Structures are given as C-alpha cells and as structure tokens.
C-alpha cells in the first residue's frame, strides 16, 4: 500500500507538471466532457485518438471547422489525455509562435534554439493554423519546424480551412507542397461539427 501510494503521488505530480507546461488554451478541457449530440463528430475515431496511440505512431490530427465549433476544446482534451500518459505536450497559437520567431530573430537566442524547443515536444498543438497570410520568412520557419517533427513527433492542427484550401493559403508554391506533404499523409482528419459551441454554451448557461 505504501509503494502504491508513493507511485501514485509521483505520477500525480508528474501529470500536474506536464499539464502546467503544456499551457493549454482551455486548461479544463476533459475528453469525457465532449458534447456529441447533433455535431456529427466521429465518436469512435475520437475514442481511438484519446488512447494517444497516434503519438506513438508519429501521426497527426487535423481538426477543421468554422470559428466557435469547438476545435480548440477537442485538441486540448486530447492533449490532456497525452499528459496523463506522461507525454510531453505543448499548445500554442500560430500568431504567438510567429511572435516568438520575430523575437528570436531580433534577439540573441536565434531561430535555431526556438526550432529545437518546439521540435522536442512529442505532441504539439498548433491552434489557429492558416488564420492569417504568412510571409516567405514565416513559411520557411513553419516548414523547418514541420520538417524537424516529421515522422518523429505528432502535431495537432486546428484550422477553419479544409485541406483542399491549404495550398493556396500556404502561398501556392514549392514550400506549400513540402509543408502539406509532411502533414496530410499521416493525419487523422476530423470535422468539428455543425454547432457553434460558444453560442450553445452561452445559451445553456
């Protein structure tokens, strides 16, 4: 009983640290709290993804849907499941990531260290993917990050745009081809549903 208690305490402490370090956009997003009725969510696929086997297979997830449809909640709920399995996880909005890139360019830290930092997370949640247009320098940075993570780690993308629209959003050139080639072929794609969850939860509360 004492050994079990000590093990549980160490496990709980580790999970708590991982959850804090992940900086989830929705910290209390629990997988069991996902709302399914009338959303058209693939419950079986979500249940499979909650086991986090996709991380061990170095696969990705793409949550696509309109604003307010609950993409971030779904991503954070899977991320929390990963932390509970001792998987080092990080969540960040693309605008914030690119701001860190700009600061790295201007400062002494350099882009190399920033790329290494985000390449080392076994699971990376990228929210607001393709929300804005990217400069050539930003596209090169995103390509380098995805290239370093390719087939060695897993990434969750939250986006309003369907995969068939990505190429144009990524500039339509060789970099767009390269970025998409490293993402979509080993990705589980899920539509986040037809309900505006922000509006739904606001009315229910």
PDB file of N, CA, C and O in Angstrom, residues 48-123:
ATOM      1  N   UNK A  48     -10.579   6.460 -30.169  1.00  0.00           N
ATOM      2  CA  UNK A  48      -9.295   5.853 -30.536  1.00  0.00           C
ATOM      3  C   UNK A  48      -8.148   6.842 -30.323  1.00  0.00           C
ATOM      4  O   UNK A  48      -7.092   6.481 -29.785  1.00  0.00           O
ATOM      5  N   UNK A  49      -8.351   8.092 -30.711  1.00  0.00           N
ATOM      6  CA  UNK A  49      -7.305   9.102 -30.566  1.00  0.00           C
ATOM      7  C   UNK A  49      -7.021   9.404 -29.095  1.00  0.00           C
ATOM      8  O   UNK A  49      -5.893   9.753 -28.740  1.00  0.00           O
ATOM      9  N   UNK A  50      -8.025   9.244 -28.244  1.00  0.00           N
ATOM     10  CA  UNK A  50      -7.833   9.529 -26.822  1.00  0.00           C
ATOM     11  C   UNK A  50      -6.869   8.552 -26.160  1.00  0.00           C
ATOM     12  O   UNK A  50      -6.347   8.833 -25.084  1.00  0.00           O
ATOM     13  N   UNK A  51      -6.612   7.407 -26.802  1.00  0.00           N
ATOM     14  CA  UNK A  51      -5.616   6.458 -26.281  1.00  0.00           C
ATOM     15  C   UNK A  51      -4.193   6.937 -26.547  1.00  0.00           C
ATOM     16  O   UNK A  51      -3.239   6.407 -25.976  1.00  0.00           O
ATOM     17  N   UNK A  52      -4.069   7.933 -27.460  1.00  0.00           N
ATOM     18  CA  UNK A  52      -2.781   8.546 -27.829  1.00  0.00           C
ATOM     19  C   UNK A  52      -1.835   7.589 -28.549  1.00  0.00           C
ATOM     20  O   UNK A  52      -0.625   7.827 -28.607  1.00  0.00           O
ATOM     21  N   UNK A  53      -2.401   6.530 -29.127  1.00  0.00           N
ATOM     22  CA  UNK A  53      -1.578   5.646 -29.936  1.00  0.00           C
ATOM     23  C   UNK A  53      -1.029   6.395 -31.144  1.00  0.00           C
ATOM     24  O   UNK A  53       0.064   6.085 -31.637  1.00  0.00           O
ATOM     25  N   UNK A  54      -1.758   7.407 -31.607  1.00  0.00           N
ATOM     26  CA  UNK A  54      -1.296   8.186 -32.754  1.00  0.00           C
ATOM     27  C   UNK A  54       0.040   8.874 -32.467  1.00  0.00           C
ATOM     28  O   UNK A  54       0.839   9.111 -33.379  1.00  0.00           O
ATOM     29  N   UNK A  55       0.297   9.209 -31.198  1.00  0.00           N
ATOM     30  CA  UNK A  55       1.574   9.823 -30.827  1.00  0.00           C
ATOM     31  C   UNK A  55       2.704   8.809 -30.986  1.00  0.00           C
ATOM     32  O   UNK A  55       3.776   9.133 -31.503  1.00  0.00           O
ATOM     33  N   UNK A  56       2.460   7.593 -30.546  1.00  0.00           N
ATOM     34  CA  UNK A  56       3.471   6.547 -30.679  1.00  0.00           C
ATOM     35  C   UNK A  56       3.730   6.205 -32.146  1.00  0.00           C
ATOM     36  O   UNK A  56       4.821   5.763 -32.504  1.00  0.00           O
ATOM     37  N   UNK A  57       2.710   6.429 -32.996  1.00  0.00           N
ATOM     38  CA  UNK A  57       2.864   6.173 -34.439  1.00  0.00           C
ATOM     39  C   UNK A  57       3.354   7.397 -35.200  1.00  0.00           C
ATOM     40  O   UNK A  57       3.502   7.340 -36.420  1.00  0.00           O
ATOM     41  N   UNK A  58       3.584   8.505 -34.488  1.00  0.00           N
ATOM     42  CA  UNK A  58       4.030   9.760 -35.097  1.00  0.00           C
ATOM     43  C   UNK A  58       3.060  10.260 -36.160  1.00  0.00           C
ATOM     44  O   UNK A  58       3.469  10.789 -37.199  1.00  0.00           O
ATOM     45  N   UNK A  59       1.771  10.099 -35.886  1.00  0.00           N
ATOM     46  CA  UNK A  59       0.732  10.603 -36.776  1.00  0.00           C
ATOM     47  C   UNK A  59       0.242  11.964 -36.285  1.00  0.00           C
ATOM     48  O   UNK A  59       0.510  12.359 -35.152  1.00  0.00           O
ATOM     49  N   UNK A  60      -0.499  12.651 -37.133  1.00  0.00           N
ATOM     50  CA  UNK A  60      -1.023  13.972 -36.808  1.00  0.00           C
ATOM     51  C   UNK A  60      -2.545  13.938 -36.733  1.00  0.00           C
ATOM     52  O   UNK A  60      -3.182  12.968 -37.145  1.00  0.00           O
ATOM     53  N   UNK A  61      -3.118  15.012 -36.218  1.00  0.00           N
ATOM     54  CA  UNK A  61      -4.568  15.202 -36.211  1.00  0.00           C
ATOM     55  C   UNK A  61      -4.865  16.568 -36.800  1.00  0.00           C
ATOM     56  O   UNK A  61      -4.187  17.549 -36.488  1.00  0.00           O
ATOM     57  N   UNK A  62      -5.890  16.645 -37.633  1.00  0.00           N
ATOM     58  CA  UNK A  62      -6.370  17.918 -38.163  1.00  0.00           C
ATOM     59  C   UNK A  62      -7.813  18.094 -37.727  1.00  0.00           C
ATOM     60  O   UNK A  62      -8.695  17.309 -38.123  1.00  0.00           O
ATOM     61  N   UNK A  63      -8.066  19.086 -36.871  1.00  0.00           N
ATOM     62  CA  UNK A  63      -9.431  19.463 -36.511  1.00  0.00           C
ATOM     63  C   UNK A  63      -9.822  20.655 -37.377  1.00  0.00           C
ATOM     64  O   UNK A  63      -9.234  21.727 -37.268  1.00  0.00           O
ATOM     65  N   UNK A  64     -10.817  20.466 -38.232  1.00  0.00           N
ATOM     66  CA  UNK A  64     -11.240  21.526 -39.148  1.00  0.00           C
ATOM     67  C   UNK A  64     -12.697  21.888 -38.865  1.00  0.00           C
ATOM     68  O   UNK A  64     -13.540  21.016 -38.643  1.00  0.00           O
ATOM     69  N   UNK A  65     -12.994  23.178 -38.886  1.00  0.00           N
ATOM     70  CA  UNK A  65     -14.358  23.630 -38.685  1.00  0.00           C
ATOM     71  C   UNK A  65     -14.397  25.134 -38.540  1.00  0.00           C
ATOM     72  O   UNK A  65     -13.362  25.783 -38.392  1.00  0.00           O
ATOM     73  N   UNK A  66     -15.609  25.691 -38.591  1.00  0.00           N
ATOM     74  CA  UNK A  66     -15.748  27.143 -38.528  1.00  0.00           C
ATOM     75  C   UNK A  66     -15.458  27.648 -37.116  1.00  0.00           C
ATOM     76  O   UNK A  66     -15.381  26.879 -36.156  1.00  0.00           O
ATOM     77  N   UNK A  67     -15.311  28.961 -36.994  1.00  0.00           N
ATOM     78  CA  UNK A  67     -14.988  29.547 -35.699  1.00  0.00           C
ATOM     79  C   UNK A  67     -16.097  29.262 -34.687  1.00  0.00           C
ATOM     80  O   UNK A  67     -17.286  29.347 -34.993  1.00  0.00           O
ATOM     81  N   UNK A  68     -15.698  28.893 -33.488  1.00  0.00           N
ATOM     82  CA  UNK A  68     -16.649  28.603 -32.430  1.00  0.00           C
ATOM     83  C   UNK A  68     -17.138  27.172 -32.398  1.00  0.00           C
ATOM     84  O   UNK A  68     -17.942  26.812 -31.530  1.00  0.00           O
ATOM     85  N   UNK A  69     -16.670  26.324 -33.319  1.00  0.00           N
ATOM     86  CA  UNK A  69     -17.186  24.953 -33.419  1.00  0.00           C
ATOM     87  C   UNK A  69     -16.544  23.991 -32.426  1.00  0.00           C
ATOM     88  O   UNK A  69     -16.891  22.810 -32.411  1.00  0.00           O
ATOM     89  N   UNK A  70     -15.587  24.463 -31.626  1.00  0.00           N
ATOM     90  CA  UNK A  70     -15.026  23.612 -30.583  1.00  0.00           C
ATOM     91  C   UNK A  70     -13.741  22.894 -30.935  1.00  0.00           C
ATOM     92  O   UNK A  70     -13.386  21.898 -30.300  1.00  0.00           O
ATOM     93  N   UNK A  71     -13.026  23.387 -31.943  1.00  0.00           N
ATOM     94  CA  UNK A  71     -11.772  22.749 -32.348  1.00  0.00           C
ATOM     95  C   UNK A  71     -10.739  22.758 -31.219  1.00  0.00           C
ATOM     96  O   UNK A  71     -10.082  21.747 -30.950  1.00  0.00           O
ATOM     97  N   UNK A  72     -10.597  23.907 -30.563  1.00  0.00           N
ATOM     98  CA  UNK A  72      -9.591  24.037 -29.503  1.00  0.00           C
ATOM     99  C   UNK A  72      -9.913  23.128 -28.331  1.00  0.00           C
ATOM    100  O   UNK A  72      -9.009  22.531 -27.734  1.00  0.00           O
ATOM    101  N   UNK A  73     -11.198  22.995 -27.996  1.00  0.00           N
ATOM    102  CA  UNK A  73     -11.585  22.113 -26.896  1.00  0.00           C
ATOM    103  C   UNK A  73     -11.218  20.670 -27.225  1.00  0.00           C
ATOM    104  O   UNK A  73     -10.656  19.954 -26.385  1.00  0.00           O
ATOM    105  N   UNK A  74     -11.530  20.241 -28.445  1.00  0.00           N
ATOM    106  CA  UNK A  74     -11.205  18.878 -28.846  1.00  0.00           C
ATOM    107  C   UNK A  74      -9.700  18.634 -28.772  1.00  0.00           C
ATOM    108  O   UNK A  74      -9.245  17.612 -28.253  1.00  0.00           O
ATOM    109  N   UNK A  75      -8.929  19.592 -29.298  1.00  0.00           N
ATOM    110  CA  UNK A  75      -7.471  19.446 -29.297  1.00  0.00           C
ATOM    111  C   UNK A  75      -6.920  19.405 -27.877  1.00  0.00           C
ATOM    112  O   UNK A  75      -6.072  18.562 -27.549  1.00  0.00           O
ATOM    113  N   UNK A  76      -7.393  20.300 -27.027  1.00  0.00           N
ATOM    114  CA  UNK A  76      -6.889  20.353 -25.651  1.00  0.00           C
ATOM    115  C   UNK A  76      -7.298  19.112 -24.865  1.00  0.00           C
ATOM    116  O   UNK A  76      -6.550  18.643 -24.002  1.00  0.00           O
ATOM    117  N   UNK A  77      -8.474  18.570 -25.152  1.00  0.00           N
ATOM    118  CA  UNK A  77      -8.901  17.357 -24.455  1.00  0.00           C
ATOM    119  C   UNK A  77      -7.996  16.176 -24.816  1.00  0.00           C
ATOM    120  O   UNK A  77      -7.654  15.368 -23.951  1.00  0.00           O
ATOM    121  N   UNK A  78      -7.604  16.088 -26.083  1.00  0.00           N
ATOM    122  CA  UNK A  78      -6.654  15.040 -26.488  1.00  0.00           C
ATOM    123  C   UNK A  78      -5.284  15.311 -25.867  1.00  0.00           C
ATOM    124  O   UNK A  78      -4.594  14.390 -25.421  1.00  0.00           O
ATOM    125  N   UNK A  79      -4.896  16.587 -25.833  1.00  0.00           N
ATOM    126  CA  UNK A  79      -3.620  16.944 -25.217  1.00  0.00           C
ATOM    127  C   UNK A  79      -3.559  16.573 -23.747  1.00  0.00           C
ATOM    128  O   UNK A  79      -2.528  16.111 -23.246  1.00  0.00           O
ATOM    129  N   UNK A  80      -4.659  16.776 -23.025  1.00  0.00           N
ATOM    130  CA  UNK A  80      -4.711  16.394 -21.612  1.00  0.00           C
ATOM    131  C   UNK A  80      -4.578  14.877 -21.455  1.00  0.00           C
ATOM    132  O   UNK A  80      -3.911  14.394 -20.534  1.00  0.00           O
ATOM    133  N   UNK A  81      -5.191  14.135 -22.363  1.00  0.00           N
ATOM    134  CA  UNK A  81      -5.042  12.679 -22.330  1.00  0.00           C
ATOM    135  C   UNK A  81      -3.575  12.285 -22.503  1.00  0.00           C
ATOM    136  O   UNK A  81      -3.082  11.357 -21.861  1.00  0.00           O
ATOM    137  N   UNK A  82      -2.880  13.013 -23.379  1.00  0.00           N
ATOM    138  CA  UNK A  82      -1.459  12.737 -23.600  1.00  0.00           C
ATOM    139  C   UNK A  82      -0.638  12.996 -22.340  1.00  0.00           C
ATOM    140  O   UNK A  82       0.234  12.212 -21.979  1.00  0.00           O
ATOM    141  N   UNK A  83      -0.930  14.106 -21.674  1.00  0.00           N
ATOM    142  CA  UNK A  83      -0.204  14.421 -20.430  1.00  0.00           C
ATOM    143  C   UNK A  83      -0.416  13.332 -19.381  1.00  0.00           C
ATOM    144  O   UNK A  83       0.498  12.993 -18.633  1.00  0.00           O
ATOM    145  N   UNK A  84      -1.626  12.794 -19.325  1.00  0.00           N
ATOM    146  CA  UNK A  84      -1.918  11.729 -18.372  1.00  0.00           C
ATOM    147  C   UNK A  84      -1.149  10.458 -18.694  1.00  0.00           C
ATOM    148  O   UNK A  84      -1.007   9.588 -17.835  1.00  0.00           O
ATOM    149  N   UNK A  85      -0.653  10.360 -19.923  1.00  0.00           N
ATOM    150  CA  UNK A  85       0.185   9.229 -20.310  1.00  0.00           C
ATOM    151  C   UNK A  85       1.665   9.613 -20.321  1.00  0.00           C
ATOM    152  O   UNK A  85       2.487   8.958 -20.957  1.00  0.00           O
ATOM    153  N   UNK A  86       1.970  10.693 -19.630  1.00  0.00           N
ATOM    154  CA  UNK A  86       3.357  11.164 -19.462  1.00  0.00           C
ATOM    155  C   UNK A  86       3.999  11.588 -20.774  1.00  0.00           C
ATOM    156  O   UNK A  86       5.216  11.494 -20.948  1.00  0.00           O
ATOM    157  N   UNK A  87       3.183  12.070 -21.711  1.00  0.00           N
ATOM    158  CA  UNK A  87       3.679  12.551 -22.998  1.00  0.00           C
ATOM    159  C   UNK A  87       3.876  14.063 -22.918  1.00  0.00           C
ATOM    160  O   UNK A  87       2.939  14.797 -22.619  1.00  0.00           O
ATOM    161  N   UNK A  88       5.101  14.504 -23.175  1.00  0.00           N
ATOM    162  CA  UNK A  88       5.413  15.929 -23.094  1.00  0.00           C
ATOM    163  C   UNK A  88       4.709  16.683 -24.217  1.00  0.00           C
ATOM    164  O   UNK A  88       4.923  16.407 -25.395  1.00  0.00           O
ATOM    165  N   UNK A  89       3.870  17.635 -23.833  1.00  0.00           N
ATOM    166  CA  UNK A  89       2.947  18.282 -24.756  1.00  0.00           C
ATOM    167  C   UNK A  89       3.036  19.796 -24.627  1.00  0.00           C
ATOM    168  O   UNK A  89       3.346  20.327 -23.561  1.00  0.00           O
ATOM    169  N   UNK A  90       2.739  20.489 -25.730  1.00  0.00           N
ATOM    170  CA  UNK A  90       2.735  21.954 -25.706  1.00  0.00           C
ATOM    171  C   UNK A  90       1.657  22.443 -26.644  1.00  0.00           C
ATOM    172  O   UNK A  90       1.466  21.896 -27.741  1.00  0.00           O
ATOM    173  N   UNK A  91       0.939  23.476 -26.216  1.00  0.00           N
ATOM    174  CA  UNK A  91      -0.107  24.103 -27.022  1.00  0.00           C
ATOM    175  C   UNK A  91       0.267  25.558 -27.274  1.00  0.00           C
ATOM    176  O   UNK A  91       0.669  26.270 -26.347  1.00  0.00           O
ATOM    177  N   UNK A  92       0.128  26.007 -28.523  1.00  0.00           N
ATOM    178  CA  UNK A  92       0.427  27.405 -28.835  1.00  0.00           C
ATOM    179  C   UNK A  92      -0.357  27.838 -30.066  1.00  0.00           C
ATOM    180  O   UNK A  92      -0.581  27.046 -30.995  1.00  0.00           O
ATOM    181  N   UNK A  93      -0.803  29.079 -30.069  1.00  0.00           N
ATOM    182  CA  UNK A  93      -1.435  29.678 -31.240  1.00  0.00           C
ATOM    183  C   UNK A  93      -0.349  30.041 -32.245  1.00  0.00           C
ATOM    184  O   UNK A  93       0.729  30.485 -31.874  1.00  0.00           O
ATOM    185  N   UNK A  94      -0.643  29.855 -33.516  1.00  0.00           N
ATOM    186  CA  UNK A  94       0.323  30.197 -34.562  1.00  0.00           C
ATOM    187  C   UNK A  94       0.741  31.674 -34.481  1.00  0.00           C
ATOM    188  O   UNK A  94       1.941  31.986 -34.596  1.00  0.00           O
ATOM    189  N   UNK A  95      -0.178  32.630 -34.256  1.00  0.00           N
ATOM    190  CA  UNK A  95       0.267  34.025 -34.124  1.00  0.00           C
ATOM    191  C   UNK A  95       1.281  34.215 -32.995  1.00  0.00           C
ATOM    192  O   UNK A  95       2.241  34.982 -33.139  1.00  0.00           O
ATOM    193  N   UNK A  96       1.092  33.519 -31.874  1.00  0.00           N
ATOM    194  CA  UNK A  96       2.040  33.622 -30.766  1.00  0.00           C
ATOM    195  C   UNK A  96       3.376  32.975 -31.120  1.00  0.00           C
ATOM    196  O   UNK A  96       4.446  33.484 -30.759  1.00  0.00           O
ATOM    197  N   UNK A  97       3.322  31.847 -31.831  1.00  0.00           N
ATOM    198  CA  UNK A  97       4.555  31.179 -32.250  1.00  0.00           C
ATOM    199  C   UNK A  97       5.371  32.074 -33.181  1.00  0.00           C
ATOM    200  O   UNK A  97       6.601  32.175 -33.051  1.00  0.00           O
ATOM    201  N   UNK A  98       4.696  32.738 -34.098  1.00  0.00           N
ATOM    202  CA  UNK A  98       5.401  33.616 -35.035  1.00  0.00           C
ATOM    203  C   UNK A  98       5.919  34.870 -34.342  1.00  0.00           C
ATOM    204  O   UNK A  98       6.950  35.428 -34.752  1.00  0.00           O
ATOM    205  N   UNK A  99       5.244  35.317 -33.281  1.00  0.00           N
ATOM    206  CA  UNK A  99       5.784  36.414 -32.478  1.00  0.00           C
ATOM    207  C   UNK A  99       7.072  35.976 -31.786  1.00  0.00           C
ATOM    208  O   UNK A  99       8.042  36.742 -31.717  1.00  0.00           O
ATOM    209  N   UNK A 100       7.105  34.739 -31.279  1.00  0.00           N
ATOM    210  CA  UNK A 100       8.331  34.210 -30.684  1.00  0.00           C
ATOM    211  C   UNK A 100       9.437  34.127 -31.732  1.00  0.00           C
ATOM    212  O   UNK A 100      10.615  34.377 -31.428  1.00  0.00           O
ATOM    213  N   UNK A 101       9.055  33.783 -32.946  1.00  0.00           N
ATOM    214  CA  UNK A 101      10.042  33.737 -34.028  1.00  0.00           C
ATOM    215  C   UNK A 101      10.643  35.114 -34.273  1.00  0.00           C
ATOM    216  O   UNK A 101      11.866  35.256 -34.404  1.00  0.00           O
ATOM    217  N   UNK A 102       9.802  36.141 -34.321  1.00  0.00           N
ATOM    218  CA  UNK A 102      10.280  37.508 -34.542  1.00  0.00           C
ATOM    219  C   UNK A 102      11.225  37.944 -33.420  1.00  0.00           C
ATOM    220  O   UNK A 102      12.257  38.573 -33.668  1.00  0.00           O
ATOM    221  N   UNK A 103      10.863  37.595 -32.185  1.00  0.00           N
ATOM    222  CA  UNK A 103      11.710  37.946 -31.047  1.00  0.00           C
ATOM    223  C   UNK A 103      13.043  37.216 -31.114  1.00  0.00           C
ATOM    224  O   UNK A 103      14.087  37.762 -30.744  1.00  0.00           O
ATOM    225  N   UNK A 104      13.010  35.969 -31.587  1.00  0.00           N
ATOM    226  CA  UNK A 104      14.250  35.197 -31.708  1.00  0.00           C
ATOM    227  C   UNK A 104      15.162  35.800 -32.770  1.00  0.00           C
ATOM    228  O   UNK A 104      16.390  35.805 -32.618  1.00  0.00           O
ATOM    229  N   UNK A 105      14.566  36.293 -33.863  1.00  0.00           N
ATOM    230  CA  UNK A 105      15.356  36.925 -34.927  1.00  0.00           C
ATOM    231  C   UNK A 105      16.027  38.191 -34.413  1.00  0.00           C
ATOM    232  O   UNK A 105      17.208  38.454 -34.704  1.00  0.00           O
ATOM    233  N   UNK A 106      15.290  38.966 -33.636  1.00  0.00           N
ATOM    234  CA  UNK A 106      15.820  40.234 -33.140  1.00  0.00           C
ATOM    235  C   UNK A 106      16.780  40.050 -31.963  1.00  0.00           C
ATOM    236  O   UNK A 106      17.669  40.873 -31.752  1.00  0.00           O
ATOM    237  N   UNK A 107      16.601  38.999 -31.195  1.00  0.00           N
ATOM    238  CA  UNK A 107      17.421  38.792 -30.008  1.00  0.00           C
ATOM    239  C   UNK A 107      18.626  37.912 -30.283  1.00  0.00           C
ATOM    240  O   UNK A 107      18.965  37.599 -31.418  1.00  0.00           O
ATOM    241  N   UNK A 108      19.242  37.504 -29.208  1.00  0.00           N
ATOM    242  CA  UNK A 108      20.462  36.712 -29.317  1.00  0.00           C
ATOM    243  C   UNK A 108      20.192  35.209 -29.309  1.00  0.00           C
ATOM    244  O   UNK A 108      21.085  34.411 -29.557  1.00  0.00           O
ATOM    245  N   UNK A 109      18.936  34.832 -29.013  1.00  0.00           N
ATOM    246  CA  UNK A 109      18.632  33.406 -28.879  1.00  0.00           C
ATOM    247  C   UNK A 109      18.687  32.691 -30.219  1.00  0.00           C
ATOM    248  O   UNK A 109      19.162  31.562 -30.319  1.00  0.00           O
ATOM    249  N   UNK A 110      18.187  33.337 -31.257  1.00  0.00           N
ATOM    250  CA  UNK A 110      18.239  32.748 -32.593  1.00  0.00           C
ATOM    251  C   UNK A 110      17.104  31.773 -32.863  1.00  0.00           C
ATOM    252  O   UNK A 110      16.530  31.182 -31.950  1.00  0.00           O
ATOM    253  N   UNK A 111      16.794  31.602 -34.155  1.00  0.00           N
ATOM    254  CA  UNK A 111      15.705  30.731 -34.557  1.00  0.00           C
ATOM    255  C   UNK A 111      16.034  29.271 -34.276  1.00  0.00           C
ATOM    256  O   UNK A 111      15.148  28.471 -33.980  1.00  0.00           O
ATOM    257  N   UNK A 112      17.307  28.909 -34.372  1.00  0.00           N
ATOM    258  CA  UNK A 112      17.705  27.515 -34.170  1.00  0.00           C
ATOM    259  C   UNK A 112      17.247  26.968 -32.822  1.00  0.00           C
ATOM    260  O   UNK A 112      16.723  25.858 -32.728  1.00  0.00           O
ATOM    261  N   UNK A 113      17.439  27.744 -31.766  1.00  0.00           N
ATOM    262  CA  UNK A 113      17.042  27.309 -30.432  1.00  0.00           C
ATOM    263  C   UNK A 113      15.529  27.212 -30.317  1.00  0.00           C
ATOM    264  O   UNK A 113      15.002  26.321 -29.643  1.00  0.00           O
ATOM    265  N   UNK A 114      14.838  28.142 -30.973  1.00  0.00           N
ATOM    266  CA  UNK A 114      13.382  28.113 -30.940  1.00  0.00           C
ATOM    267  C   UNK A 114      12.852  26.871 -31.662  1.00  0.00           C
ATOM    268  O   UNK A 114      11.931  26.208 -31.171  1.00  0.00           O
ATOM    269  N   UNK A 115      13.431  26.564 -32.802  1.00  0.00           N
ATOM    270  CA  UNK A 115      13.029  25.365 -33.530  1.00  0.00           C
ATOM    271  C   UNK A 115      13.307  24.105 -32.718  1.00  0.00           C
ATOM    272  O   UNK A 115      12.488  23.180 -32.680  1.00  0.00           O
ATOM    273  N   UNK A 116      14.441  24.067 -32.065  1.00  0.00           N
ATOM    274  CA  UNK A 116      14.783  22.905 -31.238  1.00  0.00           C
ATOM    275  C   UNK A 116      13.796  22.745 -30.099  1.00  0.00           C
ATOM    276  O   UNK A 116      13.359  21.632 -29.784  1.00  0.00           O
ATOM    277  N   UNK A 117      13.408  23.861 -29.490  1.00  0.00           N
ATOM    278  CA  UNK A 117      12.450  23.835 -28.374  1.00  0.00           C
ATOM    279  C   UNK A 117      11.138  23.192 -28.810  1.00  0.00           C
ATOM    280  O   UNK A 117      10.634  22.275 -28.133  1.00  0.00           O
ATOM    281  N   UNK A 118      10.583  23.647 -29.927  1.00  0.00           N
ATOM    282  CA  UNK A 118       9.273  23.147 -30.338  1.00  0.00           C
ATOM    283  C   UNK A 118       9.355  21.827 -31.099  1.00  0.00           C
ATOM    284  O   UNK A 118       8.331  21.161 -31.280  1.00  0.00           O
ATOM    285  N   UNK A 119      10.537  21.450 -31.515  1.00  0.00           N
ATOM    286  CA  UNK A 119      10.706  20.147 -32.158  1.00  0.00           C
ATOM    287  C   UNK A 119      10.746  19.022 -31.138  1.00  0.00           C
ATOM    288  O   UNK A 119      10.461  17.861 -31.462  1.00  0.00           O
ATOM    289  N   UNK A 120      11.091  19.349 -29.899  1.00  0.00           N
ATOM    290  CA  UNK A 120      11.309  18.318 -28.892  1.00  0.00           C
ATOM    291  C   UNK A 120      10.038  17.859 -28.184  1.00  0.00           C
ATOM    292  O   UNK A 120      10.069  16.873 -27.447  1.00  0.00           O
ATOM    293  N   UNK A 121       8.926  18.572 -28.365  1.00  0.00           N
ATOM    294  CA  UNK A 121       7.674  18.119 -27.755  1.00  0.00           C
ATOM    295  C   UNK A 121       7.137  16.928 -28.546  1.00  0.00           C
ATOM    296  O   UNK A 121       7.011  16.994 -29.769  1.00  0.00           O
ATOM    297  N   UNK A 122       6.788  15.863 -27.834  1.00  0.00           N
ATOM    298  CA  UNK A 122       6.249  14.691 -28.528  1.00  0.00           C
ATOM    299  C   UNK A 122       4.885  14.982 -29.135  1.00  0.00           C
ATOM    300  O   UNK A 122       4.503  14.378 -30.140  1.00  0.00           O
ATOM    301  N   UNK A 123       4.146  15.906 -28.530  1.00  0.00           N
ATOM    302  CA  UNK A 123       2.862  16.328 -29.085  1.00  0.00           C
ATOM    303  C   UNK A 123       2.793  17.844 -29.044  1.00  0.00           C
ATOM    304  O   UNK A 123       2.975  18.451 -27.988  1.00  0.00           O
TER     305      UNK A 123
END
